[in-house]
Every structure is written in structure tokens, then in C-alpha cells.
N, CA, C and O atoms as a DFTB+ gen file, in Angstrom:
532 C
 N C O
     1  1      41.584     146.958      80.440
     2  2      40.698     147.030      81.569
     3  2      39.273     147.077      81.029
     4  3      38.853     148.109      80.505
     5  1      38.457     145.892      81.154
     6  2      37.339     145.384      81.184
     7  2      36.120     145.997      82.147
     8  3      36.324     145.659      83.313
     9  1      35.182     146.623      82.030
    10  2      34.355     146.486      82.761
    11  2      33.035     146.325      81.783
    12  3      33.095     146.668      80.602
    13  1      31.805     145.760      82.386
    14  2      30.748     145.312      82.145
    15  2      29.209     146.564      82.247
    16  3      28.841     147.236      83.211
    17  1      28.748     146.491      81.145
    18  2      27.644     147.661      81.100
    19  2      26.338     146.045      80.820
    20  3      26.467     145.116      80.023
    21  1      25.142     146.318      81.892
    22  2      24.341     145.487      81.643
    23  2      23.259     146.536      80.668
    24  3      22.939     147.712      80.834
    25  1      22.851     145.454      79.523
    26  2      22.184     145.523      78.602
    27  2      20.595     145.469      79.014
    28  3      20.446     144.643      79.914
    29  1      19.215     146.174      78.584
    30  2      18.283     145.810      78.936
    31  2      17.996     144.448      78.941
    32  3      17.577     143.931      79.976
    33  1      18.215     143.600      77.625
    34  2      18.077     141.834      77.050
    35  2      18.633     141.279      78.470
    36  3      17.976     140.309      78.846
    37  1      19.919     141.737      79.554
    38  2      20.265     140.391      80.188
    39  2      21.405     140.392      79.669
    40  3      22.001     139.460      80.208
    41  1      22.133     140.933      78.867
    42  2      22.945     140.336      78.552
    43  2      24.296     141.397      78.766
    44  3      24.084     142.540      78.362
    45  1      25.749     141.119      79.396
    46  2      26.072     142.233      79.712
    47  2      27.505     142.336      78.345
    48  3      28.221     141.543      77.732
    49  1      27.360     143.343      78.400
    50  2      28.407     144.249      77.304
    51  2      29.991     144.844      77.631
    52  3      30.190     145.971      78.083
    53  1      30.849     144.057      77.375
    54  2      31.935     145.115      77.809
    55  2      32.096     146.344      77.279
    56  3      31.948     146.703      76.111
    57  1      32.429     146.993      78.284
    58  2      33.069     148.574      78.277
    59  2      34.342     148.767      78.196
    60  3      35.039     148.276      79.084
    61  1      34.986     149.542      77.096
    62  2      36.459     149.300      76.737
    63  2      36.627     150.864      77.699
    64  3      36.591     151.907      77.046
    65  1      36.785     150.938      79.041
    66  2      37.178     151.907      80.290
    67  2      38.292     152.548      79.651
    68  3      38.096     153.720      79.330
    69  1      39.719     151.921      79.321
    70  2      40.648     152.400      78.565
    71  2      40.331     153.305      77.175
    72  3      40.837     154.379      76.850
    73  1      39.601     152.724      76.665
    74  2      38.848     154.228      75.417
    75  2      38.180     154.863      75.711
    76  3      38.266     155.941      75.123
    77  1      36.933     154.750      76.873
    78  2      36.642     155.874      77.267
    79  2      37.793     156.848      77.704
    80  3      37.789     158.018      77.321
    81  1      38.961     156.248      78.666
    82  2      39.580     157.223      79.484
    83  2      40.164     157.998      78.162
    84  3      39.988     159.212      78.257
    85  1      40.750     157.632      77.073
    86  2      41.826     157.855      76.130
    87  2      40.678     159.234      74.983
    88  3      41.108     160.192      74.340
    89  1      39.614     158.889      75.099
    90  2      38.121     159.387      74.199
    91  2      38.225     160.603      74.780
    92  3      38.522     161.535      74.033
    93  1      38.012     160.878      76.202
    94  2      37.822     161.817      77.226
    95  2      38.841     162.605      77.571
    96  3      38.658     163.802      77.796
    97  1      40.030     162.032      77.655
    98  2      41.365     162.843      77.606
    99  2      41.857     164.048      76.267
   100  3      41.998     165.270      76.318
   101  1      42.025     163.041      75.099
   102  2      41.559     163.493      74.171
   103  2      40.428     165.009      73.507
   104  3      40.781     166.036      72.927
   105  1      39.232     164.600      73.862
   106  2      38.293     165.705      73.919
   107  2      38.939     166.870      74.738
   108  3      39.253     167.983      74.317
   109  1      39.093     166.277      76.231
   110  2      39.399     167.601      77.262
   111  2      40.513     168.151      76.747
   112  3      40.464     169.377      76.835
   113  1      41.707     167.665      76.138
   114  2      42.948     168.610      76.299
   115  2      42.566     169.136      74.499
   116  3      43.483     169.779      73.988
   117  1      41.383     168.905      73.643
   118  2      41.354     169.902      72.876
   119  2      40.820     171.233      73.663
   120  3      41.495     172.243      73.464
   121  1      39.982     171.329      74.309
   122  2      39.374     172.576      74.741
   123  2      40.784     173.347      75.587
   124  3      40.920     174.553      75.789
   125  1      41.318     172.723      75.809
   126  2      42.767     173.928      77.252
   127  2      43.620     174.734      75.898
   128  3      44.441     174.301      75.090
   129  1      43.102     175.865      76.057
   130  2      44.126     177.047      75.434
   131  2      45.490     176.978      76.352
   132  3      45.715     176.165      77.249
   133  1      46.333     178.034      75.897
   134  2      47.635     177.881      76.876
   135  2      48.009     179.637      76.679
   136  3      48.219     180.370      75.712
   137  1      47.969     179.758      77.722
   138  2      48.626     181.336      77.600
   139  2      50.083     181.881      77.760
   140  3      50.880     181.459      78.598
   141  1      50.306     182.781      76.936
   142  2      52.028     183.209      77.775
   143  2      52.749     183.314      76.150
   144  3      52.286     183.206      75.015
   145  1      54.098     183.577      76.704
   146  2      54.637     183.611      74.944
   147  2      55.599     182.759      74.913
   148  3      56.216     182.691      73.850
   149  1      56.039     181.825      76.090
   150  2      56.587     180.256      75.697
   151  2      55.660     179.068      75.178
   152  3      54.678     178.978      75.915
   153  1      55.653     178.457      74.510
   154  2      55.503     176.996      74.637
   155  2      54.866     176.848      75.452
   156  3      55.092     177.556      76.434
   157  1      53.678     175.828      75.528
   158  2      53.412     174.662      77.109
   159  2      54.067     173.631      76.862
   160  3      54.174     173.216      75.708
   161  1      54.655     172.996      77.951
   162  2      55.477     172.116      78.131
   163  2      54.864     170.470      77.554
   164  3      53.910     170.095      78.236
   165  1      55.226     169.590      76.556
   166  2      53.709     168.703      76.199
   167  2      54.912     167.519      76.033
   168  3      56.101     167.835      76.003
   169  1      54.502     166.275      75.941
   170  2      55.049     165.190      75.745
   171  2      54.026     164.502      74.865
   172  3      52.979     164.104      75.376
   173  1      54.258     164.344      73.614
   174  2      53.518     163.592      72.609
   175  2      53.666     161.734      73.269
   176  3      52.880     160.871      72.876
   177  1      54.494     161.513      74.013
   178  2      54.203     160.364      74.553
   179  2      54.057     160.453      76.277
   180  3      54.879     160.061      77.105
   181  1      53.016     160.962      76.465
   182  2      52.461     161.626      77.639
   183  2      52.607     160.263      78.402
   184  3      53.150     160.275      79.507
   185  1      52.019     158.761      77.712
   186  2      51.984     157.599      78.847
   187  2      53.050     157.350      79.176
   188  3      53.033     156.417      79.979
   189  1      53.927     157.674      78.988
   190  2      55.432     157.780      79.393
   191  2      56.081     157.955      80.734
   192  3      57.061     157.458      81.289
   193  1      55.200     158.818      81.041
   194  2      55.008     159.595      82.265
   195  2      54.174     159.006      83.528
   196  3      53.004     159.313      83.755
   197  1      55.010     158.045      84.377
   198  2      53.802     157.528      85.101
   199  2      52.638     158.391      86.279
   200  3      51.478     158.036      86.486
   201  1      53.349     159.585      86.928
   202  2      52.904     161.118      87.274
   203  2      51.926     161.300      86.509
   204  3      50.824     161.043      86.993
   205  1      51.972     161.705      85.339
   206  2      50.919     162.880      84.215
   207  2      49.526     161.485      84.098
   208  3      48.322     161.680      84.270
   209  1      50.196     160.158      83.763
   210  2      49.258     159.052      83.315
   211  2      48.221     159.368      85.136
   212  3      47.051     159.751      85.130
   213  1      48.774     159.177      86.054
   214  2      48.508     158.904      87.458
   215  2      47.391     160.162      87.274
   216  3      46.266     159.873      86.868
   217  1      47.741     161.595      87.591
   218  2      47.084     162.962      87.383
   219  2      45.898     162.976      86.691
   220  3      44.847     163.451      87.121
   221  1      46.097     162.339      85.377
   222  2      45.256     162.339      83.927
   223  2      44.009     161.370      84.326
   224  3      42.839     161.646      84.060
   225  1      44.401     160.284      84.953
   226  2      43.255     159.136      85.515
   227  2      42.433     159.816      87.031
   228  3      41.309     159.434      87.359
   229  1      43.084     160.673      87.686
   230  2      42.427     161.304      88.959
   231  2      41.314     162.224      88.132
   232  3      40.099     162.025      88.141
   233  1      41.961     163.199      87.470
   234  2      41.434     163.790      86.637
   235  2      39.850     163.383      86.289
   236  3      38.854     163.607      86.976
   237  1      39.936     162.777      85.122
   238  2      39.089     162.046      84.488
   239  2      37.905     160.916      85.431
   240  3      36.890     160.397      84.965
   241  1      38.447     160.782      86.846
   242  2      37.386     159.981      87.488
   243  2      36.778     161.177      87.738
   244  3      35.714     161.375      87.150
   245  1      37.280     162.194      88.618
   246  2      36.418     163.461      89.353
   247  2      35.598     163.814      88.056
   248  3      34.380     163.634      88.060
   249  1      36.163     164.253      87.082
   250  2      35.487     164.331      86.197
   251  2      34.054     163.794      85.867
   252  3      32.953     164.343      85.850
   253  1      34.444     162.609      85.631
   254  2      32.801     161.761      85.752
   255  2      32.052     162.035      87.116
   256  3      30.835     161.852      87.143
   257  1      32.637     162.413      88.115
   258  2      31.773     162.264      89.029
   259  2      31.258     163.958      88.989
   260  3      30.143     164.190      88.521
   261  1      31.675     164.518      89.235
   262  2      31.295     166.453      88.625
   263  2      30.188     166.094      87.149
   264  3      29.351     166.883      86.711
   265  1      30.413     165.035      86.728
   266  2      28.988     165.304      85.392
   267  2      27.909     164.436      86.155
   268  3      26.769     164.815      85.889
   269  1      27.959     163.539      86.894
   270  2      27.255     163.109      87.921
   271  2      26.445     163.800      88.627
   272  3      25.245     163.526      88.635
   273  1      26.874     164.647      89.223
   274  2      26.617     165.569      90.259
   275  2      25.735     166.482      89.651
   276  3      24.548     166.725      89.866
   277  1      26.716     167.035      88.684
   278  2      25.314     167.862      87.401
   279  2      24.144     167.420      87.175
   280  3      23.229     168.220      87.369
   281  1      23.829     166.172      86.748
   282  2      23.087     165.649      86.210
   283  2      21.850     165.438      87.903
   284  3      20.632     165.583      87.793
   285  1      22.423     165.152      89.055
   286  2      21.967     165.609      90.344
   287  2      21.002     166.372      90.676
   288  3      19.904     166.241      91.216
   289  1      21.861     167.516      90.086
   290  2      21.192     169.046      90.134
   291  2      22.231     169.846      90.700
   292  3      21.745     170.899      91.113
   293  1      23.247     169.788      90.854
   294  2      24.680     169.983      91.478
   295  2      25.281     171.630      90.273
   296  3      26.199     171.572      89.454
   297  1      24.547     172.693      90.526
   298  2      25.064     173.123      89.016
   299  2      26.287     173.586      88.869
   300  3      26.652     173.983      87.762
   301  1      27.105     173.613      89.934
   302  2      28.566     174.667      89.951
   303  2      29.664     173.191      90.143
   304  3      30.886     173.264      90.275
   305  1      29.042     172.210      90.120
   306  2      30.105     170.764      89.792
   307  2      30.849     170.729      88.744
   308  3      31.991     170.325      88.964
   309  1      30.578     171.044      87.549
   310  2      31.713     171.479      86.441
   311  2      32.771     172.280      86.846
   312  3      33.941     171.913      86.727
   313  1      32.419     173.424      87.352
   314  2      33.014     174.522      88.057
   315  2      33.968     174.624      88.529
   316  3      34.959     175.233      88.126
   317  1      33.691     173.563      90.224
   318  2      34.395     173.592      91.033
   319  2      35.606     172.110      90.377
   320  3      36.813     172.001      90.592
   321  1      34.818     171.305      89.681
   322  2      35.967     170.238      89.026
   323  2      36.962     171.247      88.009
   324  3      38.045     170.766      87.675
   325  1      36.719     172.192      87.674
   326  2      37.990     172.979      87.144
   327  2      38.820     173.527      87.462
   328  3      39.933     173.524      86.936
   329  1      38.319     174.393      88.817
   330  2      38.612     175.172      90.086
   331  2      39.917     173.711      90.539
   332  3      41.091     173.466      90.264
   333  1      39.179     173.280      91.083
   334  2      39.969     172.057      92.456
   335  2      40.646     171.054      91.959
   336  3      41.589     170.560      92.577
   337  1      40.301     170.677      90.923
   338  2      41.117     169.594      90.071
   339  2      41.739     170.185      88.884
   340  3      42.917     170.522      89.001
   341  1      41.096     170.386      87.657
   342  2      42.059     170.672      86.233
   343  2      42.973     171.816      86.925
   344  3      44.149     171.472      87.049
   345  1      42.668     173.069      87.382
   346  2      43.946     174.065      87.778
   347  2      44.896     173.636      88.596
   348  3      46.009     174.160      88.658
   349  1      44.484     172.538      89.361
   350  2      45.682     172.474      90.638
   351  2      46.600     171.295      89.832
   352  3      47.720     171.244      90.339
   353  1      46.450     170.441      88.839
   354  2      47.130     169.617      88.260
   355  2      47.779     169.780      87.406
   356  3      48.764     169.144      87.031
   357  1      46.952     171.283      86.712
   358  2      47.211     171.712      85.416
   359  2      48.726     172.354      85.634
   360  3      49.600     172.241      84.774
   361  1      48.945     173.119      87.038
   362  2      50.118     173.869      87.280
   363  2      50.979     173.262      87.192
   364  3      51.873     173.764      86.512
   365  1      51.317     171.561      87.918
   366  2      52.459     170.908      88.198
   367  2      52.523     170.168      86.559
   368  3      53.532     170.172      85.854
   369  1      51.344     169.627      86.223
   370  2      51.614     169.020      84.764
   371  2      52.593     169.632      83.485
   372  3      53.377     169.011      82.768
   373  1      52.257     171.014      83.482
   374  2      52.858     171.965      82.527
   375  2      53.648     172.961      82.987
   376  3      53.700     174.001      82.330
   377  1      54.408     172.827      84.200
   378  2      55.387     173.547      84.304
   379  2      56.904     173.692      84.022
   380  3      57.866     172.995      84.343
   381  1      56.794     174.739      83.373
   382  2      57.872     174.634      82.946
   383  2      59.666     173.845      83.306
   384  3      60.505     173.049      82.885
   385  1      59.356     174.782      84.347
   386  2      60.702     174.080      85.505
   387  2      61.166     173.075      86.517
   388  3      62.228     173.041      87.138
   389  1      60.058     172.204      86.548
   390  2      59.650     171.296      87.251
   391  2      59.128     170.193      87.149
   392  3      59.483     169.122      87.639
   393  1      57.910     170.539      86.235
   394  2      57.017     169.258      85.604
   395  2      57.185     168.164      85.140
   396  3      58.228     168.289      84.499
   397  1      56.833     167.123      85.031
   398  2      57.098     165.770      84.213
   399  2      57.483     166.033      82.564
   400  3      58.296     165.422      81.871
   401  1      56.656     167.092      82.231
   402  2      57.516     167.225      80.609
   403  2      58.264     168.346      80.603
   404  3      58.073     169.126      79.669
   405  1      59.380     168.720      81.730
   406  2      60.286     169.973      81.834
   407  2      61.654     169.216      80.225
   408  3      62.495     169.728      79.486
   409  1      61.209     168.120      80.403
   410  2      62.804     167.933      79.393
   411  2      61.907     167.259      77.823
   412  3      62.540     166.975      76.806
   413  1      60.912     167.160      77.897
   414  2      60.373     166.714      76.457
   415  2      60.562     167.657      75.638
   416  3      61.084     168.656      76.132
   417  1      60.300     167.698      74.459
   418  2      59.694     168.569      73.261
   419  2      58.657     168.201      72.484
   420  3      58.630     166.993      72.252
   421  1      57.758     168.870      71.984
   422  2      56.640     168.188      70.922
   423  2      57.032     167.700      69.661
   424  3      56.640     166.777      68.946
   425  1      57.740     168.394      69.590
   426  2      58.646     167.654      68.111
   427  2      60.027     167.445      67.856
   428  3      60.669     167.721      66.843
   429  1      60.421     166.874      69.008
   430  2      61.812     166.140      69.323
   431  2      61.914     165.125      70.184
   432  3      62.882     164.416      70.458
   433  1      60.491     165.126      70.699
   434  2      60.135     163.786      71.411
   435  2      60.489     163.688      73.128
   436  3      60.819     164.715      73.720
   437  1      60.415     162.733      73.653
   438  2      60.350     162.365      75.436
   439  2      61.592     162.479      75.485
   440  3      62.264     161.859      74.660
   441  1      62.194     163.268      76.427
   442  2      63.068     163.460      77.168
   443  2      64.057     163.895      75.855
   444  3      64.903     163.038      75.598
   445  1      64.074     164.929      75.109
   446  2      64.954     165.277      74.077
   447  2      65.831     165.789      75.320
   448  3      66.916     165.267      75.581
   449  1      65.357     166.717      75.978
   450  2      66.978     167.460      76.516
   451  2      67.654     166.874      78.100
   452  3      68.330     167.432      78.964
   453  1      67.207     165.774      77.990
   454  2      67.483     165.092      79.001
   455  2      68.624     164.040      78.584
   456  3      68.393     163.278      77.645
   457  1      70.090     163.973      79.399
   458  2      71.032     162.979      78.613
   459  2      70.451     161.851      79.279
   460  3      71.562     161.437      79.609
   461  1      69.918     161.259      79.613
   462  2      68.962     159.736      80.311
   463  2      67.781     159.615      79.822
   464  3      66.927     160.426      79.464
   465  1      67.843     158.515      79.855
   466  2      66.500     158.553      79.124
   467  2      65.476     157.797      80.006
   468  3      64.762     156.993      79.408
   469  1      65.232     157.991      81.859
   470  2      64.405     157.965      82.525
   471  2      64.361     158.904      83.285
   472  3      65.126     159.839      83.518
   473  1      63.184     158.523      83.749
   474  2      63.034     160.113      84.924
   475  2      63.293     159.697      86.255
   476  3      63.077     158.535      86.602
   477  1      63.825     160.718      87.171
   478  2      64.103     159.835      88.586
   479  2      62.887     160.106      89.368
   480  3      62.302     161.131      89.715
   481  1      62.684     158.720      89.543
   482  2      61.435     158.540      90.583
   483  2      61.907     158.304      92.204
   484  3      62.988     157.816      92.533
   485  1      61.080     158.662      92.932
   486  2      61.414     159.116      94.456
   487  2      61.472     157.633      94.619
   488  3      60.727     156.786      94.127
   489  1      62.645     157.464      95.512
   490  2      63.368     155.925      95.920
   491  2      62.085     155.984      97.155
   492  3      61.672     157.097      97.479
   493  1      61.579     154.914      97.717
   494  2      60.906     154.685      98.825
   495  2      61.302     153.489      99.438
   496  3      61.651     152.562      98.706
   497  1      61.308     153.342     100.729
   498  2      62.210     152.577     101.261
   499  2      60.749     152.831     102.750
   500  3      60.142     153.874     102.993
   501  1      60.607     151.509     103.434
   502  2      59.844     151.860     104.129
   503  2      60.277     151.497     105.512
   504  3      61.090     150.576     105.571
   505  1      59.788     152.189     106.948
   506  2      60.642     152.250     108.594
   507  2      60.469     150.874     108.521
   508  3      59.969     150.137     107.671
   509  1      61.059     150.667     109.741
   510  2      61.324     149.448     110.615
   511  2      59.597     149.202     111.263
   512  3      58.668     149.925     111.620
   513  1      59.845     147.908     111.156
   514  2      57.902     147.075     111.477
   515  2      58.181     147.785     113.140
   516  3      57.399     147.287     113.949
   517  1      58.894     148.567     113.604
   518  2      58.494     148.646     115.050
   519  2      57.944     150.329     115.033
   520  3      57.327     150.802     115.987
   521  1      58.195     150.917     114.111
   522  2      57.377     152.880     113.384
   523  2      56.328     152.376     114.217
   524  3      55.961     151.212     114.383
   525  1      55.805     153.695     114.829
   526  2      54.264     154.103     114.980
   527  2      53.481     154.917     114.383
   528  3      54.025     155.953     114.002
   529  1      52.405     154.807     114.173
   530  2      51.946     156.160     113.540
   531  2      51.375     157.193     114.174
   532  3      51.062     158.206     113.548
């Protein structure tokens, strides 16, 4: 995924969006401590996960837009992007019993304790063209 940064010269520059997102992900999940005396739940092949990938990209837009906002004059936009976004994602991402990496290990890999080796995704099936809303 390509996007274009114009250059003062005229001349425009691609932006590799995918390394920023991967640069930024990266950075952020060095700073998250993890508390408790289990494990956090982690998948070394996190893109695996089309959920966590989905989460991780919501993430990371609000994100930019909370340093936006800062830059505004917005000063509690970091804040509330930690508050409203990283905590409320952070719960379902790394939970233990539930989460997208409930069956990974960090060093036994995606879906070690899982006998399948996909995850079940919600079947969707959509009403009859005569549904109202």
C-alpha cells in the first residue's frame, strides 16, 4: 500500500504506509508493560490474526489522529487515545480466555494448543433482499 507524500521540487514521493504502520506498531508495543504473574497472551505471528491485524490498524489510525490533535493544541489527545482506544482493545487482544492469541505461545508458535490450525471466524450469511432496517 502506496501512498504519495508531495515533495517541495513537485515531485511526489512514495510513502511505504505499510512500514510506517509496522515502524509504529513496533515502537508502541515496546513501551506496554504487562502486569500479573501469568504470561500475556502474544502471537509472534500476530498477522495471522485477521481480528488483532484489524484492532492494530484502528489502533494506529486514531493514533495518528490523537498526535494530530496534539499538535492542534488538543493536550489530553494522547490521553484519551489510551483511555478509549489502547485499553478497550488492549483487554480483548490479550485475554487470556478469549482472545485471538488464547491458543498461541511465544515460543511454540500460532495456535500451539489448538488441534486446527485455523481460527473459527463468525459464518455471516446475509437476510432476504425483502429485511428492513
Amino acid at each position: 500500500m502506496a501512498e504519495y507524500d508531495d515533495q517541495s521540487d513537485g515531485e511526489e514521493t512514495p510513502v511505504d504506509v505499510r512500514q510506517m504502520f509496522l515502524d509504529w506498531l513496533a515502537t508502541h508495543l515496546s513501551t506496554v508493560e504487562t502486569t500479573g504473574t501469568k504470561p500475556t497472551p502474544w502471537c509472534t505471528e500476530w498477522w495471522l490474526h485477521p481480528e488483532v491485524v484489524a484492532r492494530f490498524k484502528a489502533l494506529w489510525q486514531a493514533s495518528m489522529q490523537a498526535d494530530a490533535s496534539l499538535m492542534d493544541g488538543d493536550a489530553g489527545a494522547v490521553s484519551s487515545w489510551w483511555i478509549n482506544h489502547w485499553d478497550r482493545h488492549a483487554v480483548i487482544i490479550f485475554d487470556r480466555s478469549n482472545g485471538p492469541f488464547r491458543d498461541c505461545d511465544p515460543e511454540q508458535g500460532h495456535f500451539h494448543r489448538r488441534k486446527v490450525g485455523t481460527a473459527g471466524i463468525v459464518p455471516v450469511s446475509m437476510p432476504a433482499a425483502d429485511f428492513e432496517l
